Short mmCIF file of C-alpha atoms in Angstrom, two decimals:
data_model
loop_
_atom_site.label_atom_id
_atom_site.label_comp_id
_atom_site.label_asym_id
_atom_site.label_seq_id
_atom_site.Cartn_x
_atom_site.Cartn_y
_atom_site.Cartn_z
CA MET A 1 0.04 -0.20 -0.23
CA THR A 2 3.03 2.16 0.99
CA ALA A 3 6.30 2.80 0.85
CA THR A 4 8.67 5.14 2.58
CA THR A 5 11.65 6.71 1.48
CA SER A 6 13.80 4.18 4.04
CA PRO A 7 13.76 0.59 3.82
CA THR A 8 14.11 0.38 7.15
CA ALA A 9 11.38 3.67 7.67
CA LYS A 10 8.18 2.05 9.19
CA PRO A 11 5.55 2.91 6.56
CA TYR A 12 2.27 5.00 7.63
CA THR A 13 -0.87 3.14 7.55
CA ARG A 14 -3.87 3.96 10.16
CA ALA A 15 -1.73 3.12 13.29
CA ASN A 16 1.41 5.30 12.02
CA PRO A 17 -0.40 8.30 9.83
CA PHE A 18 2.00 10.77 7.84
CA PRO A 19 1.70 14.32 9.21
CA ALA A 20 0.32 15.73 5.75
CA ARG A 21 -0.19 19.42 5.08
CA ILE A 22 -2.81 21.20 2.62
CA ALA A 23 -1.40 23.05 -0.75
CA GLU A 24 -4.67 24.04 -2.33
CA ASN A 25 -8.71 24.69 -0.31
CA ARG A 26 -10.80 25.78 -2.74
CA VAL A 27 -14.55 25.79 -3.64
CA LEU A 28 -15.92 24.17 -6.20
CA THR A 29 -19.03 25.01 -5.69
CA LEU A 30 -20.31 28.97 -7.54
CA GLN A 31 -22.07 31.45 -6.27
CA GLY A 32 -25.87 30.78 -5.31
CA SER A 33 -25.57 26.95 -4.38
CA GLU A 34 -27.07 25.57 -1.87
CA LYS A 35 -24.30 23.13 -1.19
CA GLU A 36 -20.64 23.71 -0.20
CA THR A 37 -18.14 21.19 -2.12
CA ARG A 38 -14.41 22.12 -2.14
CA HIS A 39 -11.27 21.15 -3.90
CA ILE A 40 -8.18 19.77 -1.82
CA VAL A 41 -5.28 18.76 -2.25
CA VAL A 42 -2.58 17.00 -0.45
CA ASP A 43 0.58 17.47 -0.27
CA ILE A 44 2.38 14.29 0.36
CA ARG A 45 5.77 15.23 -0.55
CA GLY A 46 8.66 13.23 1.65
CA SER A 47 6.63 10.59 2.75
CA GLY A 48 7.22 8.09 0.21
CA ILE A 49 3.35 7.00 0.03
CA SER A 50 1.81 5.24 -2.80
CA TYR A 51 -0.49 5.09 -4.21
CA GLN A 52 -3.50 3.95 -6.85
CA VAL A 53 -6.83 5.33 -8.36
CA GLY A 54 -10.41 3.97 -6.61
CA ASP A 55 -7.67 4.63 -3.45
CA SER A 56 -9.00 6.17 -0.48
CA LEU A 57 -7.34 8.77 1.77
CA GLY A 58 -7.68 8.24 5.26
CA ILE A 59 -7.43 11.28 6.94
CA PHE A 60 -7.85 12.19 11.47
CA ALA A 61 -9.92 15.33 11.97
CA ARG A 62 -10.24 18.04 14.90
CA ASN A 63 -13.36 19.82 16.86
CA SER A 64 -12.83 23.02 15.83
CA PRO A 65 -11.60 24.96 18.93
CA GLU A 66 -15.61 26.87 19.16
CA ALA A 67 -17.17 23.20 19.10
CA ILE A 68 -14.40 22.43 22.15
CA GLY A 69 -15.37 25.52 23.65
CA GLU A 70 -18.61 25.59 23.72
CA LEU A 71 -19.44 22.08 25.66
CA LEU A 72 -16.88 22.99 28.10
CA GLN A 73 -18.58 25.93 28.72
CA ALA A 74 -21.95 23.96 29.42
CA LEU A 75 -19.88 21.68 31.82
CA GLY A 76 -18.20 24.40 33.88
CA LEU A 77 -15.09 22.91 33.57
CA SER A 78 -11.50 24.88 31.71
CA GLY A 79 -10.00 22.63 29.89
CA GLU A 80 -7.14 22.23 31.89
CA GLU A 81 -8.13 19.28 33.49
CA THR A 82 -5.91 16.58 32.67
CA VAL A 83 -7.37 12.52 31.69
CA SER A 84 -5.60 9.53 31.60
CA LEU A 85 -6.24 7.49 28.29
CA GLN A 86 -4.79 4.19 27.03
CA GLY A 87 -1.87 4.92 30.14
CA GLN A 88 -1.49 8.34 29.27
CA THR A 89 -2.51 11.56 31.07
CA PHE A 90 -3.10 14.43 28.46
CA PRO A 91 -5.34 17.76 29.03
CA LEU A 92 -8.79 17.23 28.46
CA ARG A 93 -9.23 20.31 26.33
CA GLU A 94 -6.51 18.42 23.56
CA ILE A 95 -8.18 14.97 23.54
CA LEU A 96 -11.54 16.80 22.96
CA ALA A 97 -9.72 17.74 20.39
CA SER A 98 -8.65 15.45 18.43
CA GLN A 99 -9.88 11.97 19.94
CA PHE A 100 -13.39 12.17 20.40
CA VAL A 101 -16.64 12.91 18.10
CA LEU A 102 -18.85 16.19 19.89
CA ASN A 103 -21.50 16.83 16.85
CA ARG A 104 -22.81 13.60 17.56
CA VAL A 105 -24.36 12.60 21.48
CA THR A 106 -24.16 9.11 22.04
CA LYS A 107 -26.97 7.66 23.63
CA LYS A 108 -25.10 5.92 26.49
CA PHE A 109 -24.08 10.31 27.22
CA ALA A 110 -28.02 11.38 27.15
CA ARG A 111 -28.73 7.24 29.23
CA SER A 112 -25.79 8.51 32.01
CA LEU A 113 -27.52 12.58 31.71
CA ALA A 114 -31.37 11.32 32.92
CA GLU A 115 -30.01 10.20 35.66
CA LYS A 116 -28.66 12.58 36.67
CA LEU A 117 -31.83 14.54 36.81
CA ALA A 118 -34.09 14.78 40.05
CA PRO A 119 -36.90 11.38 40.44
CA GLY A 120 -40.40 12.49 41.41
CA PRO A 121 -44.17 12.24 39.75
CA SER A 122 -43.28 15.64 37.09
CA ARG A 123 -40.12 13.38 35.29
CA ASP A 124 -38.08 14.90 33.02
CA PRO A 125 -39.13 13.85 29.22
CA LEU A 126 -35.62 12.89 28.56
CA GLN A 127 -36.07 10.01 31.50
CA ALA A 128 -38.55 8.54 29.52
CA LEU A 129 -36.97 8.54 25.95
CA CYS A 130 -33.92 6.72 27.32
CA GLN A 131 -36.53 3.57 27.78
CA ASN A 132 -37.34 3.70 24.24
CA GLU A 133 -35.39 2.97 21.88
CA ALA A 134 -36.04 4.91 18.47
CA GLU A 135 -38.24 7.33 20.71
CA LEU A 136 -34.19 7.94 21.94
CA ASP A 137 -33.04 8.23 18.82
CA THR A 138 -35.25 9.90 16.99
CA TYR A 139 -34.93 12.84 19.80
CA LEU A 140 -31.08 12.66 19.97
CA TYR A 141 -30.71 12.96 15.29
CA GLY A 142 -29.34 16.53 15.47
CA ARG A 143 -28.05 16.97 18.80
CA ASP A 144 -25.26 17.21 20.18
CA TYR A 145 -23.80 17.12 23.95
CA VAL A 146 -24.07 21.04 24.23
CA ASP A 147 -27.76 20.50 22.78
CA LEU A 148 -29.10 18.27 25.52
CA LEU A 149 -26.52 20.62 28.30
CA ARG A 150 -28.32 23.26 28.05
CA SER A 151 -31.57 21.59 27.85
CA HIS A 152 -31.47 20.44 31.14
CA PRO A 153 -28.72 22.85 33.26
CA GLY A 154 -27.27 22.09 36.45
CA ALA A 155 -26.31 18.54 35.45
CA SER A 156 -21.99 18.16 35.28
CA PHE A 157 -19.96 15.59 35.13
CA GLY A 158 -16.23 15.38 35.94
CA PRO A 159 -13.78 15.06 33.38
CA GLU A 160 -12.87 11.13 33.66
CA GLU A 161 -16.52 9.94 34.01
CA LEU A 162 -17.03 12.97 30.76
CA ILE A 163 -14.54 11.22 28.34
CA GLY A 164 -16.06 7.75 29.21
CA LEU A 165 -19.68 8.67 27.61
CA LEU A 166 -18.03 10.09 24.42
CA GLY A 167 -18.11 8.15 20.70
CA ARG A 168 -13.96 7.88 19.67
CA SER A 169 -13.49 9.56 16.30
CA LEU A 170 -12.15 7.17 14.09
CA PRO A 171 -10.16 8.25 10.25
CA ARG A 172 -12.85 9.64 7.53
CA LEU A 173 -12.21 7.42 4.11
CA TYR A 174 -12.37 10.20 0.97
CA SER A 175 -11.96 8.80 -2.54
CA VAL A 176 -8.87 10.18 -4.43
CA ALA A 177 -9.70 12.47 -7.36
CA SER A 178 -6.15 12.20 -8.75
CA ALA A 179 -3.74 10.39 -10.64
CA PRO A 180 -0.24 9.06 -9.41
CA ALA A 181 0.83 8.98 -13.18
CA VAL A 182 -0.43 12.54 -12.65
CA TYR A 183 0.53 13.94 -9.03
CA PRO A 184 2.72 11.38 -7.37
CA GLU A 185 3.39 13.84 -4.62
CA GLU A 186 -0.27 15.20 -3.94
CA VAL A 187 -3.60 13.46 -3.21
CA HIS A 188 -6.74 15.27 -4.55
CA LEU A 189 -9.99 15.04 -2.71
CA THR A 190 -13.38 16.18 -3.74
CA VAL A 191 -15.34 17.12 0.50
CA ALA A 192 -18.91 17.84 1.00
CA VAL A 193 -19.09 20.58 3.07
CA VAL A 194 -21.91 18.96 5.91
CA ARG A 195 -23.53 22.31 7.18
CA PHE A 196 -27.01 22.53 9.21
CA GLN A 197 -29.17 24.60 10.89
CA ALA A 198 -30.73 22.12 14.14
CA HIS A 199 -31.89 23.32 17.52
CA GLY A 200 -31.19 26.76 16.95
CA ARG A 201 -27.42 26.61 15.93
CA GLU A 202 -24.90 26.16 13.47
CA LYS A 203 -23.73 22.09 12.95
CA LEU A 204 -20.40 20.98 10.97
CA GLY A 205 -20.17 17.46 10.54
CA LEU A 206 -16.58 16.92 11.75
CA ALA A 207 -14.48 15.93 8.95
CA SER A 208 -16.19 17.69 6.36
CA GLY A 209 -15.87 21.04 8.85
CA HIS A 210 -12.25 20.21 10.12
CA LEU A 211 -11.08 20.14 5.96
CA ALA A 212 -13.31 23.40 5.56
CA ARG A 213 -11.64 25.84 7.62
CA ILE A 214 -8.41 24.96 7.03
CA GLU A 215 -6.37 27.32 5.36
CA PRO A 216 -3.00 25.77 4.13
CA SER A 217 -1.15 29.27 4.60
CA GLN A 218 -1.34 28.59 8.10
CA PRO A 219 0.50 26.39 10.05
CA HIS A 220 -1.03 22.75 10.42
CA GLU A 221 -0.89 19.23 9.99
CA LEU A 222 -2.85 16.96 8.79
CA PRO A 223 -2.46 12.99 9.66
CA VAL A 224 -4.00 10.59 6.25
CA TYR A 225 -2.99 7.13 5.56
CA VAL A 226 -3.59 5.27 2.41
CA GLN A 227 -6.35 3.00 2.00
CA PRO A 228 -6.37 0.48 -1.00
CA ALA A 229 -9.63 -0.59 -2.68
CA LYS A 230 -8.51 -3.59 -4.55
CA HIS A 231 -11.89 -4.06 -5.79
CA PHE A 232 -12.48 -0.14 -7.48
CA ARG A 233 -9.32 -1.00 -10.42
CA LEU A 234 -8.58 0.23 -13.33
CA PRO A 235 -9.02 -2.50 -15.90
CA GLU A 236 -5.59 -4.44 -16.71
CA ASP A 237 -6.37 -4.42 -20.77
CA PRO A 238 -5.83 -0.72 -21.69
CA THR A 239 -8.54 -1.14 -24.50
CA ALA A 240 -11.41 -1.84 -22.29
CA SER A 241 -14.46 0.66 -21.85
CA LEU A 242 -15.21 1.90 -18.94
CA ILE A 243 -19.29 3.24 -17.78
CA LEU A 244 -18.83 5.63 -15.01
CA VAL A 245 -21.54 6.75 -12.87
CA GLY A 246 -20.58 9.40 -10.40
CA PRO A 247 -23.13 11.73 -9.17
CA GLY A 248 -21.91 14.16 -6.83
CA THR A 249 -18.40 14.06 -5.13
CA GLY A 250 -18.82 10.32 -6.41
CA VAL A 251 -17.39 11.75 -9.60
CA ALA A 252 -13.90 11.78 -7.27
CA PRO A 253 -12.30 8.42 -8.20
CA PHE A 254 -13.74 9.17 -11.88
CA ARG A 255 -11.97 12.32 -12.63
CA ALA A 256 -8.55 10.05 -11.17
CA PHE A 257 -9.52 7.05 -13.81
CA LEU A 258 -9.72 9.31 -16.93
CA GLN A 259 -6.55 11.54 -15.39
CA GLN A 260 -4.71 8.18 -15.00
CA ARG A 261 -5.91 7.00 -18.66
CA ALA A 262 -4.97 10.22 -20.74
CA ALA A 263 -1.73 9.54 -19.06
CA LEU A 264 -1.02 5.94 -20.05
CA GLY A 265 -2.13 7.16 -22.71
CA HIS A 266 -4.96 3.74 -22.80
CA THR A 267 -7.43 3.50 -25.85
CA GLY A 268 -10.40 2.43 -24.35
CA LYS A 269 -13.11 4.54 -24.02
CA ASN A 270 -15.24 6.40 -21.14
CA TRP A 271 -18.48 7.03 -21.03
CA LEU A 272 -19.33 9.38 -17.42
CA PHE A 273 -22.77 10.01 -16.06
CA PHE A 274 -22.66 12.87 -13.73
CA GLY A 275 -25.45 14.37 -11.29
CA GLU A 276 -26.10 17.52 -9.29
CA GLN A 277 -28.42 19.76 -7.65
CA HIS A 278 -27.72 22.88 -10.92
CA ARG A 279 -25.46 23.00 -14.22
CA ALA A 280 -24.76 26.74 -13.49
CA THR A 281 -23.39 26.13 -9.86
CA ASP A 282 -23.04 22.69 -9.32
CA PHE A 283 -21.01 21.18 -11.92
CA PHE A 284 -17.41 20.06 -10.56
CA TYR A 285 -14.65 19.99 -12.89
CA GLU A 286 -16.71 21.11 -15.75
CA GLU A 287 -13.99 22.93 -17.78
CA GLU A 288 -11.89 19.73 -16.83
CA PHE A 289 -14.25 17.56 -17.95
CA LEU A 290 -15.29 19.40 -21.41
CA LYS A 291 -11.23 19.52 -22.07
CA LEU A 292 -11.37 15.71 -22.27
CA HIS A 293 -14.07 15.37 -24.25
CA ARG A 294 -13.11 17.65 -26.26
CA LYS A 295 -9.93 15.89 -26.79
CA GLY A 296 -11.82 12.48 -27.01
CA VAL A 297 -10.11 10.89 -24.38
CA LEU A 298 -13.92 11.48 -22.37
CA SER A 299 -16.18 9.96 -25.33
CA ARG A 300 -19.28 10.69 -23.99
CA LEU A 301 -20.91 12.70 -21.11
CA ASP A 302 -24.22 13.12 -19.27
CA THR A 303 -25.43 14.67 -17.43
CA ALA A 304 -27.97 15.13 -14.60
CA PHE A 305 -28.72 18.71 -13.00
CA SER A 306 -32.04 17.52 -11.14
CA ARG A 307 -33.34 21.24 -10.46
CA ASP A 308 -32.62 22.82 -13.73
CA GLN A 309 -36.55 21.47 -14.80
CA ALA A 310 -40.02 21.04 -12.94
CA GLN A 311 -39.53 17.33 -13.18
CA LYS A 312 -35.99 16.33 -10.85
CA ILE A 313 -33.54 13.99 -13.46
CA TYR A 314 -30.91 12.31 -11.85
CA VAL A 315 -28.09 9.74 -13.65
CA GLN A 316 -29.86 6.97 -13.52
CA HIS A 317 -33.00 8.53 -15.79
CA ARG A 318 -30.14 9.69 -18.32
CA MET A 319 -29.20 6.17 -18.27
CA VAL A 320 -32.26 5.08 -19.51
CA GLU A 321 -32.33 7.72 -22.04
CA GLN A 322 -29.32 6.33 -23.51
CA GLY A 323 -30.70 2.40 -22.64
CA GLU A 324 -29.69 1.08 -26.56
CA ALA A 325 -26.19 2.20 -26.08
CA LEU A 326 -25.47 1.41 -22.76
CA TRP A 327 -26.43 -1.71 -23.18
CA ALA A 328 -24.30 -2.19 -26.66
CA TRP A 329 -21.21 -0.93 -24.55
CA LEU A 330 -21.96 -3.42 -21.67
CA GLN A 331 -22.44 -6.41 -24.93
CA GLU A 332 -18.88 -5.31 -26.00
CA GLY A 333 -16.98 -5.82 -22.67
CA ALA A 334 -17.45 -2.34 -21.27
CA HIS A 335 -16.57 -2.18 -17.41
CA LEU A 336 -19.01 -0.18 -15.01
CA TYR A 337 -18.00 1.60 -12.12
CA VAL A 338 -20.65 3.07 -9.91
CA CYS A 339 -19.63 5.70 -7.16
CA GLY A 340 -21.67 7.78 -4.19
CA ASP A 341 -24.56 6.92 -1.92
CA ALA A 342 -25.65 3.53 -1.11
CA HIS A 343 -28.67 4.21 0.72
CA ARG A 344 -30.51 5.31 -2.49
CA MET A 345 -28.45 6.64 -5.59
CA ALA A 346 -26.53 3.14 -5.75
CA LYS A 347 -29.98 0.93 -5.03
CA ASP A 348 -31.73 3.32 -8.10
CA VAL A 349 -28.98 2.46 -10.53
CA HIS A 350 -28.10 -0.78 -9.54
CA GLN A 351 -32.09 -1.49 -10.71
CA THR A 352 -31.86 0.77 -13.49
CA LEU A 353 -29.48 -1.62 -14.94
CA ILE A 354 -31.74 -4.67 -14.05
CA ASP A 355 -34.49 -2.35 -16.04
CA ILE A 356 -31.57 -2.15 -19.19
CA ALA A 357 -31.18 -5.16 -18.70
CA HIS A 358 -34.76 -6.64 -19.64
CA ARG A 359 -35.97 -3.78 -22.17
CA PHE A 360 -33.12 -3.34 -24.50
CA GLY A 361 -31.53 -6.44 -23.72
CA GLY A 362 -34.63 -8.80 -24.46
CA LEU A 363 -34.00 -10.73 -21.22
CA SER A 364 -36.96 -11.77 -18.38
CA PRO A 365 -37.11 -10.19 -15.30
CA GLU A 366 -35.40 -12.45 -13.51
CA GLU A 367 -32.52 -13.16 -16.60
CA ALA A 368 -31.86 -9.71 -16.46
CA ALA A 369 -32.01 -9.67 -12.72
CA HIS A 370 -28.77 -12.41 -12.65
CA TYR A 371 -27.72 -11.34 -15.35
CA VAL A 372 -26.42 -8.19 -13.60
CA ASN A 373 -25.75 -9.82 -9.95
CA VAL A 374 -24.40 -12.62 -11.25
CA THR A 375 -22.60 -12.52 -14.49
CA LEU A 376 -21.89 -8.99 -14.48
CA ALA A 377 -21.19 -7.99 -11.45
CA LYS A 378 -19.45 -11.56 -9.68
CA GLU A 379 -18.39 -14.07 -12.99
CA GLN A 380 -16.96 -11.09 -15.30
CA LYS A 381 -16.32 -9.30 -12.66
CA ARG A 382 -17.16 -6.40 -14.93
CA TYR A 383 -19.77 -3.67 -12.18
CA HIS A 384 -17.33 -2.28 -9.49
CA LYS A 385 -19.12 0.03 -6.48
CA ASP A 386 -17.30 2.22 -3.92
CA VAL A 387 -20.95 3.36 -2.32
CA TYR A 388 -20.73 4.81 1.28
#
């Protein structure tokens, strides 16, 4: 997965991340967009790290000083208190910054808080909610520790007690959006910043919020490692055709695929399906993709901007519109790749493939499902998914 400049040096892994820095951090979405999506360039010079297209970059995020300050204030703590973690002693403020998730409250904390509330005939609603798992899940959605503490003033937690109730922070994986043949000492990421209002306060995603606020010109470190994706590789055959379905930030690995194929002179055809809300504000890497299209590297480009017309149009609708050609590509041996949202998009695309096999391939519904689920995915290994 990785290599280092010295054969005796320990490779950079999840357990031993490389302290990288961000060389570029710019907004991809244009003014008027309902979203904030960023192009992040991570500098890995001097690490000896190598990566392949299809891989992901694991990053270790930090909570913002503002989020830490709000929590400490709600608890009446200074942050200078010391706590023990894995046999070592640290200041509470530093532990909160790097080791725990503060933007999402745990059920363990909610139950502990409920136990601290005074019993009596007029039970606090939280005490009743803790008796019902589903209702507690619904109540806690979008809430953080500060929300609960402000709703129940007077409840106190000691530093050691607190960290025993918090959720541990795990690295976040982002699909690599650059090709090593072009950028061997950089890793590009396409990051959707999670930002929303809930319970009277602005909330930020932990990892995306952390990346969004890093200023390349300011001193910083971003611990990173490469996570290989053996199931999401380019075909060994440079003449093989690719069908790439990547709406939103799911387009990230396909930017890398196209860069790599162009740099290595692969002659296989490439067809990209990209979707977002509005063409005017949300067409990520538009100039780059249009240039690749003009050069012939990108043989076909189909876009679906869901909110540019009264009826929402998504990538699966464009696939059906081009169903005859898409089926022909698959019959000629094309590999199909899907990246992005697992909960809705990937399921819709999967069903669309079955529908195309039925409608344009003349297969029965059962045969069409078998073709996609077994023949294409398992036997021929030409259907690849990187969904999350």
